[in-house]
Amino acid sequence: MNHDGYDDNYIRAILNGVKSIAMVGASPVNVRPSYFAFKYLAQRGYDMIPVNPGHVGKSLLDKPFVASLSEIGRPVDMIDIFRNSSHIMPVIDVALKLPTLPRVIWMQLGARDDAAAEKAEAAGIKVVMNRCPKIEYGRLSSEISWMGVNSRTLSSKRAPIPTQGMRLSLNRMSVGGGETAASDRAAKAKSELP
């Protein structure tokens, strides 16, 4: 699979299909990106499991930390890796030894390991690299557009104003790849500045 870009339908199918997510590298510190992503996904109805050996004995949003994937004790649909690229292969190795393999391995923004992705895909696991499920969920549900961000999701209907406990649909159609000519021109112009 080409991991340089993902079709919206691929991401949408993953986010609609998974129910349980083990977040490796989750942090209880409320200013860390993993905390925000964990909280956001939990509020959208995902069964979140925080995995971090440094925080065993603590909880994140009333979910107790576990030291490793092998200590979860039940199958998980997706493993969200919040570690840098050098720590991805060991996580994949543990994931491939689980009694029930996850359906998805997701590597957060800035994290990419093509060899680890190839190894997981050889075992029949879908892989996403260098993306954030929180951002992708918000973009594909149009929820992010309420914050004044161009989600590049096109619809003739305005998305509903989010309310507490509301789970917006990921079934909105959008422009494939999330790129626009205007964003490409802006990026090119910025890179050509002295």
Short mmCIF file of C-alpha atoms in Angstrom, two decimals:
data_model
loop_
_atom_site.label_atom_id
_atom_site.label_comp_id
_atom_site.label_asym_id
_atom_site.label_seq_id
_atom_site.Cartn_x
_atom_site.Cartn_y
_atom_site.Cartn_z
CA MET A 1 0.00 0.00 0.00
CA ASN A 2 1.13 3.54 -0.70
CA HIS A 3 1.48 5.23 2.68
CA ASP A 4 2.23 8.67 1.27
CA GLY A 5 -1.50 9.39 0.98
CA TYR A 6 -4.71 7.68 2.03
CA ASP A 7 -8.09 7.63 0.38
CA ASP A 8 -10.78 9.14 2.61
CA ASN A 9 -12.82 5.94 2.28
CA TYR A 10 -9.93 3.89 3.70
CA ILE A 11 -9.65 6.15 6.77
CA ARG A 12 -13.44 6.42 7.11
CA ALA A 13 -13.86 2.61 7.02
CA ILE A 14 -11.28 2.22 9.77
CA LEU A 15 -12.81 4.88 12.04
CA ASN A 16 -16.31 3.50 11.48
CA GLY A 17 -15.21 -0.12 11.93
CA VAL A 18 -13.11 -0.08 15.10
CA LYS A 19 -14.63 -0.01 18.57
CA SER A 20 -11.66 -0.58 20.91
CA ILE A 21 -8.37 1.33 20.68
CA ALA A 22 -5.22 0.67 22.70
CA MET A 23 -3.14 3.85 22.77
CA VAL A 24 0.54 3.03 23.26
CA GLY A 25 2.28 6.03 24.79
CA ALA A 26 -0.86 7.57 26.30
CA SER A 27 -0.17 10.19 28.95
CA PRO A 28 -2.28 11.37 31.92
CA VAL A 29 -0.66 14.82 31.62
CA ASN A 30 -3.45 17.04 30.30
CA VAL A 31 -1.20 19.17 28.07
CA ARG A 32 0.21 16.24 26.08
CA PRO A 33 -1.14 15.53 22.56
CA SER A 34 -1.82 11.90 23.50
CA TYR A 35 -4.10 13.07 26.33
CA PHE A 36 -6.15 15.24 23.94
CA ALA A 37 -6.43 12.45 21.35
CA PHE A 38 -7.35 9.87 24.00
CA LYS A 39 -10.04 12.11 25.52
CA TYR A 40 -11.47 13.10 22.13
CA LEU A 41 -11.76 9.51 20.93
CA ALA A 42 -13.24 8.35 24.25
CA GLN A 43 -15.87 11.09 24.00
CA ARG A 44 -16.77 9.80 20.52
CA GLY A 45 -17.64 6.38 21.94
CA TYR A 46 -14.45 4.43 21.38
CA ASP A 47 -13.39 1.96 24.09
CA MET A 48 -9.99 3.43 24.92
CA ILE A 49 -7.18 1.57 26.70
CA PRO A 50 -4.12 3.57 27.86
CA VAL A 51 -0.81 1.66 27.50
CA ASN A 52 2.25 3.13 29.21
CA PRO A 53 4.51 1.26 31.67
CA GLY A 54 5.51 4.54 33.32
CA HIS A 55 1.96 5.21 34.49
CA VAL A 56 0.78 1.82 35.76
CA GLY A 57 -1.32 2.38 38.87
CA LYS A 58 -2.77 5.59 37.44
CA SER A 59 -5.87 6.11 35.33
CA LEU A 60 -6.67 8.21 32.31
CA LEU A 61 -10.32 9.28 32.28
CA ASP A 62 -11.12 6.41 34.67
CA LYS A 63 -9.37 3.88 32.41
CA PRO A 64 -6.49 2.14 34.22
CA PHE A 65 -3.10 2.13 32.53
CA VAL A 66 -1.58 -1.19 31.47
CA ALA A 67 2.15 -1.71 31.03
CA SER A 68 2.02 -3.38 27.61
CA LEU A 69 -0.29 -4.62 24.91
CA SER A 70 0.11 -8.19 26.17
CA GLU A 71 -1.41 -7.17 29.53
CA ILE A 72 -4.71 -5.90 28.11
CA GLY A 73 -6.26 -9.37 28.37
CA ARG A 74 -8.81 -8.94 25.59
CA PRO A 75 -8.80 -8.30 21.84
CA VAL A 76 -8.48 -4.72 20.58
CA ASP A 77 -9.51 -3.50 17.15
CA MET A 78 -6.82 -0.85 16.75
CA ILE A 79 -3.45 -0.01 18.23
CA ASP A 80 -2.69 3.73 18.12
CA ILE A 81 1.07 4.24 18.53
CA PHE A 82 1.98 7.55 20.19
CA ARG A 83 5.74 6.92 20.12
CA ASN A 84 8.48 8.15 17.82
CA SER A 85 9.49 6.11 14.80
CA SER A 86 12.39 4.33 16.51
CA HIS A 87 9.96 2.66 18.95
CA ILE A 88 7.42 1.40 16.41
CA MET A 89 8.95 -1.96 15.41
CA PRO A 90 9.00 -3.29 19.02
CA VAL A 91 5.30 -2.38 19.35
CA ILE A 92 4.53 -4.23 16.10
CA ASP A 93 6.46 -7.26 17.32
CA VAL A 94 4.36 -7.40 20.51
CA ALA A 95 1.13 -6.82 18.55
CA LEU A 96 1.92 -9.75 16.23
CA LYS A 97 2.28 -12.07 19.24
CA LEU A 98 -1.17 -11.23 20.67
CA PRO A 99 -3.67 -14.12 20.71
CA THR A 100 -6.04 -12.04 18.55
CA LEU A 101 -4.37 -9.68 16.11
CA PRO A 102 -5.64 -6.10 15.91
CA ARG A 103 -7.33 -5.11 12.67
CA VAL A 104 -5.46 -1.78 12.46
CA ILE A 105 -2.09 -0.33 13.44
CA TRP A 106 -2.18 3.49 13.47
CA MET A 107 1.00 5.56 13.82
CA GLN A 108 0.53 9.12 15.00
CA LEU A 109 1.70 12.31 13.31
CA GLY A 110 5.44 12.27 12.72
CA ALA A 111 5.69 8.50 13.21
CA ARG A 112 6.54 6.31 10.25
CA ASP A 113 8.26 2.95 9.90
CA ASP A 114 7.83 1.36 6.48
CA ALA A 115 9.43 -1.94 7.52
CA ALA A 116 7.06 -2.22 10.50
CA ALA A 117 4.11 -1.37 8.25
CA GLU A 118 5.13 -4.05 5.77
CA LYS A 119 5.44 -6.59 8.58
CA ALA A 120 1.98 -5.75 9.95
CA GLU A 121 0.39 -5.77 6.49
CA ALA A 122 1.93 -9.19 5.78
CA ALA A 123 -0.06 -10.42 8.80
CA GLY A 124 -3.28 -8.96 7.35
CA ILE A 125 -3.37 -5.80 9.49
CA LYS A 126 -4.35 -2.44 7.97
CA VAL A 127 -1.81 0.33 8.60
CA VAL A 128 -2.01 4.12 8.78
CA MET A 129 1.15 6.17 9.31
CA ASN A 130 1.82 9.82 10.10
CA ARG A 131 -1.84 10.64 10.78
CA CYS A 132 -3.90 11.39 13.88
CA PRO A 133 -7.24 9.60 14.32
CA LYS A 134 -8.55 12.62 16.26
CA ILE A 135 -7.82 14.95 13.36
CA GLU A 136 -9.07 12.49 10.75
CA TYR A 137 -12.30 11.91 12.69
CA GLY A 138 -12.89 15.64 13.00
CA ARG A 139 -12.10 16.26 9.34
CA LEU A 140 -14.26 13.44 7.96
CA SER A 141 -17.22 14.17 10.25
CA SER A 142 -17.01 17.92 9.45
CA GLU A 143 -16.79 18.49 13.19
CA ILE A 144 -13.47 20.26 12.71
CA SER A 145 -15.11 22.87 10.45
CA TRP A 146 -16.96 24.33 13.44
CA MET A 147 -13.59 25.39 14.83
CA GLY A 148 -12.87 27.55 11.79
CA VAL A 149 -10.65 25.00 10.08
CA ASN A 150 -11.04 24.05 6.43
CA SER A 151 -11.73 20.32 6.66
CA ARG A 152 -11.79 20.00 2.86
CA THR A 153 -15.04 18.10 3.31
CA LEU A 154 -17.60 19.19 0.77
CA SER A 155 -21.33 19.05 1.34
CA SER A 156 -24.33 21.10 0.30
CA LYS A 157 -25.62 20.76 3.85
CA ARG A 158 -24.11 22.55 6.78
CA ALA A 159 -22.95 20.13 9.45
CA PRO A 160 -25.04 20.17 12.63
CA ILE A 161 -23.66 22.17 15.54
CA PRO A 162 -22.06 19.58 17.84
CA THR A 163 -23.78 19.09 21.18
CA GLN A 164 -22.65 17.19 24.25
CA GLY A 165 -22.64 13.46 23.57
CA MET A 166 -23.34 13.88 19.85
CA ARG A 167 -21.37 11.60 17.53
CA LEU A 168 -21.19 13.10 14.08
CA SER A 169 -21.22 10.88 11.04
CA LEU A 170 -18.08 9.96 9.18
CA ASN A 171 -20.15 9.11 6.14
CA ARG A 172 -19.87 12.55 4.53
CA MET A 173 -18.32 12.57 1.11
CA SER A 174 -15.17 14.60 0.68
CA VAL A 175 -12.52 15.50 -1.82
CA GLY A 176 -10.10 12.60 -2.10
CA GLY A 177 -6.75 13.06 -0.41
CA GLY A 178 -7.57 16.32 1.32
CA GLU A 179 -5.45 18.42 -1.05
CA THR A 180 -6.56 21.51 -2.92
CA ALA A 181 -4.92 23.53 -5.66
CA ALA A 182 -4.93 26.57 -3.37
CA SER A 183 -3.17 24.72 -0.53
CA ASP A 184 -0.61 23.33 -2.99
CA ARG A 185 0.10 26.85 -4.36
CA ALA A 186 0.42 28.25 -0.82
CA ALA A 187 2.82 25.50 0.23
CA LYS A 188 4.92 26.01 -2.91
CA ALA A 189 5.02 29.78 -2.44
CA LYS A 190 6.04 29.36 1.19
CA SER A 191 8.85 26.95 0.31
CA GLU A 192 10.21 29.37 -2.30
CA LEU A 193 10.60 32.24 0.18
CA PRO A 194 14.23 33.18 0.95
#
